Coordinates of C-alpha atoms in Angstrom, one line a residue:
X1225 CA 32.1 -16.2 18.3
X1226 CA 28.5 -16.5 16.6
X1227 CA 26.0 -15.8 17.9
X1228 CA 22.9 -15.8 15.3
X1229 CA 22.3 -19.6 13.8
X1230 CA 21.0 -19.0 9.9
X1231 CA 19.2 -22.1 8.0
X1232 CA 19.4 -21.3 4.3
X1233 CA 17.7 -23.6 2.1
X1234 CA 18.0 -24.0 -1.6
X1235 CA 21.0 -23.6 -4.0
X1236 CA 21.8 -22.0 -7.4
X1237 CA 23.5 -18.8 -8.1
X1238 CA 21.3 -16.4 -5.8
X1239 CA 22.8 -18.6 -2.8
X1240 CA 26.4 -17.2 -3.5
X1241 CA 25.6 -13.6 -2.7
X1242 CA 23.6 -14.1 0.6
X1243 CA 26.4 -16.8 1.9
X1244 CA 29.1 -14.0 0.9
X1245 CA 27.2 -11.2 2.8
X1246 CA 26.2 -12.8 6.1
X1247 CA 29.8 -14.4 6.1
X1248 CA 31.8 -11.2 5.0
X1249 CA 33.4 -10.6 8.2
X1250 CA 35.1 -13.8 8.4
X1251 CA 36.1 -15.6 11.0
X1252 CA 34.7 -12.8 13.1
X1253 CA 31.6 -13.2 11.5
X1254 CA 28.5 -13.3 14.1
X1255 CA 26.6 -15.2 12.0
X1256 CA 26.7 -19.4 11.7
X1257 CA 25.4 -20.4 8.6
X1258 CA 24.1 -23.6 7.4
X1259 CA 23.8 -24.1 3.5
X1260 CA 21.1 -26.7 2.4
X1261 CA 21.5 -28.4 -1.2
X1262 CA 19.3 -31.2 -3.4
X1263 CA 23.0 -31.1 -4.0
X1264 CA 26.4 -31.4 -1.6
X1265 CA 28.2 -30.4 -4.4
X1266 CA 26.5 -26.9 -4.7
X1267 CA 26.3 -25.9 -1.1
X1268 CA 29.7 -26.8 -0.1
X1269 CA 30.5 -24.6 -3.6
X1270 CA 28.8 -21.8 -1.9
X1271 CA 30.5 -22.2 1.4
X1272 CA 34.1 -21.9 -0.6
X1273 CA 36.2 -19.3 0.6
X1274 CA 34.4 -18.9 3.9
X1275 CA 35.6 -20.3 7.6
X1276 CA 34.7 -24.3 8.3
X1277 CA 33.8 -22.6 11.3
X1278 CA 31.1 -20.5 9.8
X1279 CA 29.3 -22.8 7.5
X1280 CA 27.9 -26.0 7.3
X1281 CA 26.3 -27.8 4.3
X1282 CA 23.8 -30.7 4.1
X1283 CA 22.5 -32.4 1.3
X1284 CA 18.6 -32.9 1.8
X1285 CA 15.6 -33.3 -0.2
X1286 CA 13.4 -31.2 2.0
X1287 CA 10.2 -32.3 -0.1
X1288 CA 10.8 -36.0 0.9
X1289 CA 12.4 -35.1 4.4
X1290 CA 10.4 -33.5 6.8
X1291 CA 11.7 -34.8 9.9
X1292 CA 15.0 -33.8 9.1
X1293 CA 14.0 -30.1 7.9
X1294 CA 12.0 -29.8 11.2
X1295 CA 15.0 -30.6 13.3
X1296 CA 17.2 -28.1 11.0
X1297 CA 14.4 -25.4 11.2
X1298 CA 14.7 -26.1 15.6
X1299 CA 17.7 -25.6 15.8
X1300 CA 18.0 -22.2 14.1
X1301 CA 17.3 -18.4 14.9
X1302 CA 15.8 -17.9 11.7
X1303 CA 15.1 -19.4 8.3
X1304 CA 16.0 -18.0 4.6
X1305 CA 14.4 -20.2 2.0
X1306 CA 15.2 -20.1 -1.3
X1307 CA 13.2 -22.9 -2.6
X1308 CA 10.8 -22.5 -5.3
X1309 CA 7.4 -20.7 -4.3
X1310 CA 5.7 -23.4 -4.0
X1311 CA 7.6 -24.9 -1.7
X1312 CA 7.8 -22.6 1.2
X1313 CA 4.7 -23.2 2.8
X1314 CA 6.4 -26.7 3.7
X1315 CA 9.1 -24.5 5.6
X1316 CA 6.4 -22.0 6.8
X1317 CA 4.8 -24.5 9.0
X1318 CA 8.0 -25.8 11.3
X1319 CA 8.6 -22.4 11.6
X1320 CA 5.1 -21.9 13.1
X1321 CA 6.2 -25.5 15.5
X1322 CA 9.0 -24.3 16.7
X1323 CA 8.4 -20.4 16.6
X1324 CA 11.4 -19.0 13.8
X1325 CA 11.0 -16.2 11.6
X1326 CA 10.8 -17.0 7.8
X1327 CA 12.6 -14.8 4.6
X1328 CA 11.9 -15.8 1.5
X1329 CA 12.5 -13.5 -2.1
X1330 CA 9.1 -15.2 -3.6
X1331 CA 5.5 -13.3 -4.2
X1332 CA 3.3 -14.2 -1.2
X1333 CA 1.0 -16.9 -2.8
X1334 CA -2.6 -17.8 -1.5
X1335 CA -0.6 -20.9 0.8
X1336 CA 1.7 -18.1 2.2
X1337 CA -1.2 -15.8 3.5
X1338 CA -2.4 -18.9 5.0
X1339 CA 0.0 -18.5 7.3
X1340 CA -0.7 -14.8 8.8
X1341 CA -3.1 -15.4 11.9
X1342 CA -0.6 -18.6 12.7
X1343 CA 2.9 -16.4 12.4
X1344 CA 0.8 -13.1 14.2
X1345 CA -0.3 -15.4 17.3
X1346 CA 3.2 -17.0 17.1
X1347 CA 4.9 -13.3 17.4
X1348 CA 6.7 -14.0 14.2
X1349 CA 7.3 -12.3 10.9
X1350 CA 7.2 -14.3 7.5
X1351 CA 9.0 -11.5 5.5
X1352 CA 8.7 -12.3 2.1
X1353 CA 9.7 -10.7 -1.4
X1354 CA 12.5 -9.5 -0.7
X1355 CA 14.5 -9.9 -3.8
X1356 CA 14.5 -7.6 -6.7
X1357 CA 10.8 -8.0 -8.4
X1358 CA 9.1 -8.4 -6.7
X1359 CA 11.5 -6.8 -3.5
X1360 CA 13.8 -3.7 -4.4
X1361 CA 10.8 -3.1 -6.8
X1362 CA 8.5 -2.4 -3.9
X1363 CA 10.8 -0.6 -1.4
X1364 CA 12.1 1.9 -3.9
X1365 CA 8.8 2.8 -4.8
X1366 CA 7.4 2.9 -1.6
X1367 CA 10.4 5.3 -0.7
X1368 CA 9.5 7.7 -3.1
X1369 CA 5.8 7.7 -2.2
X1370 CA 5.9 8.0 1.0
X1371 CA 8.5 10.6 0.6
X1372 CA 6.1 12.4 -2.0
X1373 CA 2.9 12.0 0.9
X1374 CA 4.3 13.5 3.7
X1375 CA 5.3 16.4 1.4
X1376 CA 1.4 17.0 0.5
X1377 CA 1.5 15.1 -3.0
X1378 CA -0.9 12.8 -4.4
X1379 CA 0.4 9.9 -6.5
X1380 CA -1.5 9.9 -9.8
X1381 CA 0.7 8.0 -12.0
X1382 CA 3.0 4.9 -11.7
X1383 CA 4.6 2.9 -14.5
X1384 CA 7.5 0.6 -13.4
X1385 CA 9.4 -1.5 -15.5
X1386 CA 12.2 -4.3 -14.7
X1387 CA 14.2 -6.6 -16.8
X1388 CA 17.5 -9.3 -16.4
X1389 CA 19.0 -9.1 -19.5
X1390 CA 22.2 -10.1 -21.3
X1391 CA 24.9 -7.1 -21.4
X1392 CA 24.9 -5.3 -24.6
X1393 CA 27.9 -6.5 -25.1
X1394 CA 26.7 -10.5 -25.2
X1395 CA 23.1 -10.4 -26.5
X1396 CA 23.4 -10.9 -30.1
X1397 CA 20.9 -14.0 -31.4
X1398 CA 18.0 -13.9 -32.2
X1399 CA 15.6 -13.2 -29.0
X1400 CA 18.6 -11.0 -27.7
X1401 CA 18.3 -13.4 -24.1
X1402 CA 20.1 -15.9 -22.4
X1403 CA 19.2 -18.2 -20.0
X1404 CA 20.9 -18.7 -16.6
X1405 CA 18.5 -21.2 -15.2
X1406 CA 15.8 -22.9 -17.0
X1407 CA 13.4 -21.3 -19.5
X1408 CA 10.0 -22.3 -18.4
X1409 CA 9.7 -19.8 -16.3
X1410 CA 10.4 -16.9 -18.6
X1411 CA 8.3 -18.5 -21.7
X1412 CA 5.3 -18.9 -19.2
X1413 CA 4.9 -15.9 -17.8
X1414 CA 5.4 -14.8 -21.6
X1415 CA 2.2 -16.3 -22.4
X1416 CA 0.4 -14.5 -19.8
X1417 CA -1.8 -11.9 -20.6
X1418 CA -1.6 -8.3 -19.0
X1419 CA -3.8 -5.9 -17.1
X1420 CA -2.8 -2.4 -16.5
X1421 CA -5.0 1.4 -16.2
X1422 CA -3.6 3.7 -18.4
X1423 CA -4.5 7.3 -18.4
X1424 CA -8.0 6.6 -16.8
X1425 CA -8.3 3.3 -19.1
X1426 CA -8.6 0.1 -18.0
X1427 CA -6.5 -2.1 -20.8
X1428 CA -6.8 -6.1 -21.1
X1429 CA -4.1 -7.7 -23.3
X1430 CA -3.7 -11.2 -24.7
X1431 CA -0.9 -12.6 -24.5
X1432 CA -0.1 -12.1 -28.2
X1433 CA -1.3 -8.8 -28.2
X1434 CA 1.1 -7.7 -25.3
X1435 CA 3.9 -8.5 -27.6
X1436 CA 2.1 -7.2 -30.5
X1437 CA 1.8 -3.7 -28.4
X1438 CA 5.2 -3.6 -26.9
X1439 CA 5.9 -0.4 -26.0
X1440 CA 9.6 1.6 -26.5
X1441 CA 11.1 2.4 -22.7
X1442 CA 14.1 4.3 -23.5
X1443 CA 16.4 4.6 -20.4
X1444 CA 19.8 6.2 -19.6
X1445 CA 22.1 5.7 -17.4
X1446 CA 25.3 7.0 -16.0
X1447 CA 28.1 4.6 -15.4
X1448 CA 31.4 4.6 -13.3
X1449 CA 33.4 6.3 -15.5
X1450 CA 30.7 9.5 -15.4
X1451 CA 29.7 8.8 -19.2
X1452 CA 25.8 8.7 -20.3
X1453 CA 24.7 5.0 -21.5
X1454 CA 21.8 4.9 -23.6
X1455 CA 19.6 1.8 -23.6
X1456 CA 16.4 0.8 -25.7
X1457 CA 14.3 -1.6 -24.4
X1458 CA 10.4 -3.2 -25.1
X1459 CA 8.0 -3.3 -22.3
X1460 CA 5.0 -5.2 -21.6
X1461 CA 2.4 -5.2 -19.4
X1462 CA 3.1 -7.8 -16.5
X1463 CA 0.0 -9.5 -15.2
X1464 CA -2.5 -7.6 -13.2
X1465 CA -0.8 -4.4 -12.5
X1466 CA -3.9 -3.0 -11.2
X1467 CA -3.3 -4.8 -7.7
X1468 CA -0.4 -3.0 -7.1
X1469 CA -2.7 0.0 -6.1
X1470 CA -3.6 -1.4 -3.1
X1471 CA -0.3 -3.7 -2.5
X1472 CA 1.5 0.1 -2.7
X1473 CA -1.3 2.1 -0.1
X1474 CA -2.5 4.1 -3.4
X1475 CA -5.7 5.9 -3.2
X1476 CA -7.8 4.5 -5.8
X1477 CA -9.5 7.6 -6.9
X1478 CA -6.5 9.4 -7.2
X1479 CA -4.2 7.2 -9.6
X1480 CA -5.1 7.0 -13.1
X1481 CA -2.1 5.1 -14.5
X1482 CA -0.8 1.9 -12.9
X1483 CA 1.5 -0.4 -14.8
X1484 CA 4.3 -2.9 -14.0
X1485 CA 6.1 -4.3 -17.1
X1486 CA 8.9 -6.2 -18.4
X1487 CA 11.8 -5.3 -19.7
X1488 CA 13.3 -6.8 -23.0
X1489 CA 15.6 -6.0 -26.0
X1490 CA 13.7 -5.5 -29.4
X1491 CA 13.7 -9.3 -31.2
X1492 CA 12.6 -11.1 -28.0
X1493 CA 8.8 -10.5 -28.2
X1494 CA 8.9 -11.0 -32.3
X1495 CA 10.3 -14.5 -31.5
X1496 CA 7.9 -15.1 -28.4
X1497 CA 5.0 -14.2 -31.0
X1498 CA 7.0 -16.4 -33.6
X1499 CA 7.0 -19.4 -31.1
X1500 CA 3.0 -18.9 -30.3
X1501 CA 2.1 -18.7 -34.2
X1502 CA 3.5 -22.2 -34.6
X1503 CA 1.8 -23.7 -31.3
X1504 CA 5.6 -24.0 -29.7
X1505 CA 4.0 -22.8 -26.4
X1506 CA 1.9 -26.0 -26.3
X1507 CA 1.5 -28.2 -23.1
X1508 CA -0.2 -31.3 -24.4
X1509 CA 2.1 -34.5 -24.4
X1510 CA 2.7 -35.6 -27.7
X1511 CA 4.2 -39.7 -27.9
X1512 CA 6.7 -38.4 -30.5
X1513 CA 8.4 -36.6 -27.7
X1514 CA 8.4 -38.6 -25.4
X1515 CA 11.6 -40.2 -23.7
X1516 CA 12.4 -43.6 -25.3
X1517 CA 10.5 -42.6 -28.4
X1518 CA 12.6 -42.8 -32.2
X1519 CA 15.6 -40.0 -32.0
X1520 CA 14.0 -37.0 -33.9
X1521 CA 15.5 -33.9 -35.3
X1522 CA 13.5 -30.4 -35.4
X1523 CA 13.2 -30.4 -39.0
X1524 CA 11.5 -33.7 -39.1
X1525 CA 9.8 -33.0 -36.0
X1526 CA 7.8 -29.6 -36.6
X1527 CA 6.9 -30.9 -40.6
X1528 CA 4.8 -33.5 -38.6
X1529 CA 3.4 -30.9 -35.9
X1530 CA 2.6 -28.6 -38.5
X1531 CA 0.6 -31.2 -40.2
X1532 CA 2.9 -32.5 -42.9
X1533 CA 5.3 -35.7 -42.9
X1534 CA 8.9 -36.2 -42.7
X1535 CA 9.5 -36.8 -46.2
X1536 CA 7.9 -33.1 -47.5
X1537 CA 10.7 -31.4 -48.4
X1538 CA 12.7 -28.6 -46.6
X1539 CA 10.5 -26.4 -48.6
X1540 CA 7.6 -27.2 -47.5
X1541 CA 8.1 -26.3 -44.0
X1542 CA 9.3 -23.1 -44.5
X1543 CA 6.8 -22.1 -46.7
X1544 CA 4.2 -23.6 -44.0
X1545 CA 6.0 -21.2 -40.9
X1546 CA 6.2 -18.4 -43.5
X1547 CA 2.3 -18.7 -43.8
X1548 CA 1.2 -19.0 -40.0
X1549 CA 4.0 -16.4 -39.0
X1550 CA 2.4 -14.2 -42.0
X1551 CA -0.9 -14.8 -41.3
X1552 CA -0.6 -14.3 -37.4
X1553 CA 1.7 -11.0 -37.6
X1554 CA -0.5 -9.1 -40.2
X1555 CA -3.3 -9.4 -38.2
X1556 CA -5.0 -6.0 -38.2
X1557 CA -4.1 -4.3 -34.8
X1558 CA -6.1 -1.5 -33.2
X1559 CA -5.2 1.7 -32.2
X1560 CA -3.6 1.1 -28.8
X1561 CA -4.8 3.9 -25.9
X1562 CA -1.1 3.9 -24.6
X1563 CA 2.2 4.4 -27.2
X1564 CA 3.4 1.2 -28.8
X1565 CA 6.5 0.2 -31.2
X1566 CA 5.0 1.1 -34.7
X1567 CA 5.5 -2.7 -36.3
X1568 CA 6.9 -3.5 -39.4
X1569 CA 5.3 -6.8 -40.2
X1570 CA 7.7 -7.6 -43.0
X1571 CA 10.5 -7.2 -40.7
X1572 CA 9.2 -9.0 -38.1
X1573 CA 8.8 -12.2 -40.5
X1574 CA 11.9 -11.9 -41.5
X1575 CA 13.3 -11.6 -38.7
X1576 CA 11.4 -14.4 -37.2
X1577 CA 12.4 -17.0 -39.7
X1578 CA 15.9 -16.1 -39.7
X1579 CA 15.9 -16.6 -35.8
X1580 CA 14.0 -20.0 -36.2
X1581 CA 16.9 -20.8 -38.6
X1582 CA 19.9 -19.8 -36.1
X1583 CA 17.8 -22.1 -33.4
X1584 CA 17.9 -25.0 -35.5
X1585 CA 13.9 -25.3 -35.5
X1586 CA 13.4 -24.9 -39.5
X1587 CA 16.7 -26.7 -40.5
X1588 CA 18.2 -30.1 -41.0
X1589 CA 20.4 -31.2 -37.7
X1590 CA 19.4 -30.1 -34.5
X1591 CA 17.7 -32.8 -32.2
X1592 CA 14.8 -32.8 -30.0
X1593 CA 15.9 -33.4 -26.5
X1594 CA 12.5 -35.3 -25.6
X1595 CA 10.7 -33.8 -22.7
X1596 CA 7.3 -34.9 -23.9
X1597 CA 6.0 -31.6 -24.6
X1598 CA 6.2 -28.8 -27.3
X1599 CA 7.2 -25.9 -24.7
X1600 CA 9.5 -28.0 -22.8
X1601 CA 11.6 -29.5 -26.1
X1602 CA 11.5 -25.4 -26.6
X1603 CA 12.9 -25.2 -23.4
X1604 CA 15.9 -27.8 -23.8
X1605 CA 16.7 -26.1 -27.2
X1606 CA 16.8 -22.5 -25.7
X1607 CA 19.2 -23.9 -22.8
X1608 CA 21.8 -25.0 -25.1
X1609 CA 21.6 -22.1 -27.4
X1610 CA 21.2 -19.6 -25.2
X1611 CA 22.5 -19.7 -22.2
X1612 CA 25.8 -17.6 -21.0
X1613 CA 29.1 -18.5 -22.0
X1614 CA 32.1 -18.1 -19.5
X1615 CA 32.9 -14.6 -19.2
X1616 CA 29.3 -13.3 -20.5
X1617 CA 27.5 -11.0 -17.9
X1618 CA 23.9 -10.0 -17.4
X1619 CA 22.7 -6.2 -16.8
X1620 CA 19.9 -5.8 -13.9
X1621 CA 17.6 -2.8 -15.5
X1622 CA 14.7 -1.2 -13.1
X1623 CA 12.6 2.1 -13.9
X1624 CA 10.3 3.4 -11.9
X1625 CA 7.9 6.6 -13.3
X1626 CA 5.9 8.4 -10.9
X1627 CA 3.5 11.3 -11.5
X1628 CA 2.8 13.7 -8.4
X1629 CA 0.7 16.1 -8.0
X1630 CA 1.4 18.9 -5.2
X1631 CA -1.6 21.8 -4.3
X1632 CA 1.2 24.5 -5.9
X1633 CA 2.4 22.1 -8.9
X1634 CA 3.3 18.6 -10.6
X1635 CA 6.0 16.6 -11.0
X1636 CA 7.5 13.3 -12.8
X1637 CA 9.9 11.3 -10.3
X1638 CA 12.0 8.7 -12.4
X1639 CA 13.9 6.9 -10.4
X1640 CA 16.7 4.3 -12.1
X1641 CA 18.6 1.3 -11.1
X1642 CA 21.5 -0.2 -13.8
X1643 CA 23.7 -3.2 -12.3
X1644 CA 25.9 -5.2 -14.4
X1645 CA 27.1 -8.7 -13.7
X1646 CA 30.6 -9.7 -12.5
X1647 CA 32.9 -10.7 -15.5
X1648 CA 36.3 -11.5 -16.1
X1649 CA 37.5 -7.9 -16.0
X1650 CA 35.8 -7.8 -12.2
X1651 CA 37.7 -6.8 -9.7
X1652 CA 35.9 -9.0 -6.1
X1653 CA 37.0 -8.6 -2.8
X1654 CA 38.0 -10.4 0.2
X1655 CA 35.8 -13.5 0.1
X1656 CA 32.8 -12.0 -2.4
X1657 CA 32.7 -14.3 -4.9
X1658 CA 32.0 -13.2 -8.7
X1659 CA 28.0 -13.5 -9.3
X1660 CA 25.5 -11.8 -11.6
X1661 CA 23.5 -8.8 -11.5
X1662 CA 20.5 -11.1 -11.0
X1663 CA 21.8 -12.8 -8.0
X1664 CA 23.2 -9.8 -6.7
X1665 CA 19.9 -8.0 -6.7
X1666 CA 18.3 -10.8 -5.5
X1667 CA 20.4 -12.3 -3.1
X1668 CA 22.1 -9.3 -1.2
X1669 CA 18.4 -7.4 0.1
X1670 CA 17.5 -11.1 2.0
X1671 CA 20.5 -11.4 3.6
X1672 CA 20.6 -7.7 5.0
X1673 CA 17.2 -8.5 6.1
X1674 CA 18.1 -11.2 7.8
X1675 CA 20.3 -9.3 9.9
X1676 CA 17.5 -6.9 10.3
X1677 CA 15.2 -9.2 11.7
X1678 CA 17.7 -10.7 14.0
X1679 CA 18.6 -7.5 15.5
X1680 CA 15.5 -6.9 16.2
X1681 CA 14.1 -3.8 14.7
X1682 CA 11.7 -4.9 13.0
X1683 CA 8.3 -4.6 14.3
X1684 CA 6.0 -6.3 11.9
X1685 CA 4.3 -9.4 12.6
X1686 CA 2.4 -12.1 10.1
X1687 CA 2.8 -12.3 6.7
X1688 CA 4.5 -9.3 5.2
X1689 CA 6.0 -7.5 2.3
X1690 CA 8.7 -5.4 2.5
X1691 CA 6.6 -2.1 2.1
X1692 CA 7.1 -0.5 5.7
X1693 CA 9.8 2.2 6.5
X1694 CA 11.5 -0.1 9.1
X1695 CA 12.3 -2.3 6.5
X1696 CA 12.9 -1.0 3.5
X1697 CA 14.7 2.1 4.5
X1698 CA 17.6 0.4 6.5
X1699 CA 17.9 -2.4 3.2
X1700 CA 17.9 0.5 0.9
X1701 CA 20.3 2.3 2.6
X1702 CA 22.7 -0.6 2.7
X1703 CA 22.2 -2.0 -0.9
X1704 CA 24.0 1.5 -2.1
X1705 CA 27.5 0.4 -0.2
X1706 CA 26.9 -3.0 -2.9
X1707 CA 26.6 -0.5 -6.2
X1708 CA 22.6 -1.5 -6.0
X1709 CA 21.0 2.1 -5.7
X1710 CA 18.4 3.7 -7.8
X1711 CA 19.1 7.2 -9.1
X1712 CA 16.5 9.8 -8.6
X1713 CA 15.5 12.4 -11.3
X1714 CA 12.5 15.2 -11.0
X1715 CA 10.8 17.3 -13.9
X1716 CA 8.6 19.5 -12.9
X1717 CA 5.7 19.7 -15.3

């Protein structure tokens, strides 16, 4: 019989893996779940395969229903939400009413820390970040460094990167990406610019220049069948990495390298740069694309936001994109202070305007789904061209690189995490359900913390990362029976 009562909230692919894990015992499952969707349709697709006895799914906008999510959020044991970021303080506060602990996968936002003294006086713990960046990204590292501490060591050096890619095997177009979910979120935090320390330098990027800098992370890795894969990615800085000093219990005077990136293949940061050249990255509402407005093709579209008219000839608007993309690309570029991708700007044109080709934007035929603004007609064009086809999978890439130094000696700690998606060739068990890398890394660490939590061994109160031993140790240790562990390497230097 069950005995814990689970409120999930939210829906999409991440969903799949926690409903599979806290229901993988079946019918003799002690957990009760209840799925809640925007949409029926997707949390009753989640609860497939599982007992009717088990699961439960409601349809509920939770934004325009707060009655209704306060009596869900009573009459649980705890609460998993899955909603967008912004939306969890919403959730945060019934749990406060009616005393529930709170998981979420999200970065903890100003609104979340709100909620610290509240959940602390309540006895409660708002665990949040518990997915794979931010989430596995903090607990491994925090596993090594404590690890490296209570030998003596000193961490003086610490460059993560992380990337969800397409396979190898399903990444050829132009940005070498694909799209599970929509592409705002990936082209905004694109155009962010980057702050990271590097050897005793404090380095402040544009976002143009982060791409312009990309830096080669080379990474192997040793599949099932024992054989060495080799991968090469680009990395960029990733926001302020210098926070991270304190968010990982650092010691300021001691580390002289901190810097958290993003992984991509090489063609996705010459088309991001590409995109920004020709103002595609643009928020202002234009009335030519807005909904109801004269049906409008990209061709015709881009001569007039380029400054020409739709009767200038298809020459015209290449040779106007050949001249920003020029101009922008040959840019003189100084010496970075850490080791960058030595550009070929005559390749990077090229390969620019070939890509803007393939995506319809300089060519006759394509359409302009309207969504009133430059970055989100982007968006609607990158969701039909590049998002997975059946069968496609996506490959979860994580690299951590720490430098110690002990009182006898020093050492590099790299410590690796490759997890493909499920494809046709998958073999799934019992009632798993095939899912992607993404969702598996994302999904799988919340649901063994909610059992955590429940069980209670976890001490922490407030609002709280996963950075304590209690917690990440036991999620750690239990993501390798799932194929999600990272593999250590030392050189001593």
């Amino acid at each position: 019989m069950a005995t814990n009562k689970i409120l999930l909230l939210g829906s999409g692919m991440v969903v799949q893996p926690v409903v599979d894990y806290l229901l993988r015992d079946g019918v003799n499952s002690k957990n009760d779940l209840t799925i809640v969707s925007l949409f029926l349709r997707e949390a009753e697709t989640a609860a497939q395969g599982h007992p009717p006895s088990h699961t439960h799914t409601i349809e509920l906008d939770v934004a325009k229903n707060d009655e209704k999510l306060s009596s869900l959020v009573s009459n649980s044991d705890i609460v998993i939400s899955l909603l967008p970021n912004t939306m969890h303080s919403l959730v945060a506060k019934h749990c406060i009413t009616h005393k529930k602990n709170l998981l979420t996968a999200s970065y903890i936002n100003p609104a979340m820390k709100e909620f610290d003294a509240p959940a602390k006086e309540a006895g409660l713990i708002f665990l949040n970040e518990l997915g794979l960046d931010p989430g596995i990204d903090h607990m491994s590292a925090m596993s090594i460094i404590d690890s490296a501490k209570e030998r003596g060591g000193k961490i003086t050096g610490f460059v993560s990167w992380c990337g969800a890619l397409p396979a190898p095997d399903c990444n050829e177009n132009p940005l070498r990406y694909k799209f599970s979910w929509s592409p705002r979120g990936v082209l905004s935090s694109a155009s962010l610019p980057s702050t990271f320390l590097y050897n005793n330098e404090m380095v402040s990027l544009t976002s143009v220049m982060k791409w312009a800098l990309a830096q080669h992370v080379p990474i192997d890795h040793v599949n099932h069948s024992k054989h060495i894969e080799h991968f090469d990615f680009e990395g960029v800085g990733n926001r302020d990495s210098v926070s991270y000093i304190d968010t990982l219990q650092l010691n300021k005077e001691d580390v002289k390298t901190m810097l958290r990136g993003t992984l991509r293949w090489p063609g996705f940061g010459v088309m991001v740069r590409a995109f920004m050249a020709l103002g595609l990255f643009k928020t202002d509402v234009l009335d030519i694309l807005r909904e109801g407005s004269e049906p409008l093709n990209w061709n015709n579209f881009m001569k007039v936001f380029l400054g020409g008219q739709t009767t200038d000839n298809e020459d015209w608007l290449f040779e106007k994109a050949s001249f920003l993309i020029n101009e922008d690309f040959s840019h003189k570029i100084e010496a970075a202070k850490f080791p960058s991708v030595k550009r070929n700007p005559k390749e990077d044109v090229e390969h620019a305007l070939n890509g803007l080709k393939w995506l319809g934007i300089l060519g006759a035929g394509e359409s302009v789904v309207k969504r009133e603004t430059p970055i989100d007609c982007l968006c609607a064009l990158l969701e039909k061209k590049l998002s997975y086809l059946p069968g496609e999978r996506d490959i979860v890439v994580m690299q951590h690189e720490f430098t110690v130094e002990y009182p006898s000696h020093k050492e590099k700690i790299y410590s690796t995490l490759v997890v493909f998606g499920d494809n046709d060739q998958s073999v799934i068990s019992g009632a798993w359900h095939k899912s992607t890398g993404t969702a598996k890394t994302v999904g799988i660490p919340v649901a063994i913390a909610a059992e955590l939590v429940l069980s209670g061994k976890v001490p922490q109160r407030g609002v709280v990362a996963p950075i304590f031993k209690e917690i990440y140790l036991p999620i750690l240790d239990t993501l390798k029976k799932y194929g999600i562990e990272l593999i250590k390497r030392v050189e001593k230097l």
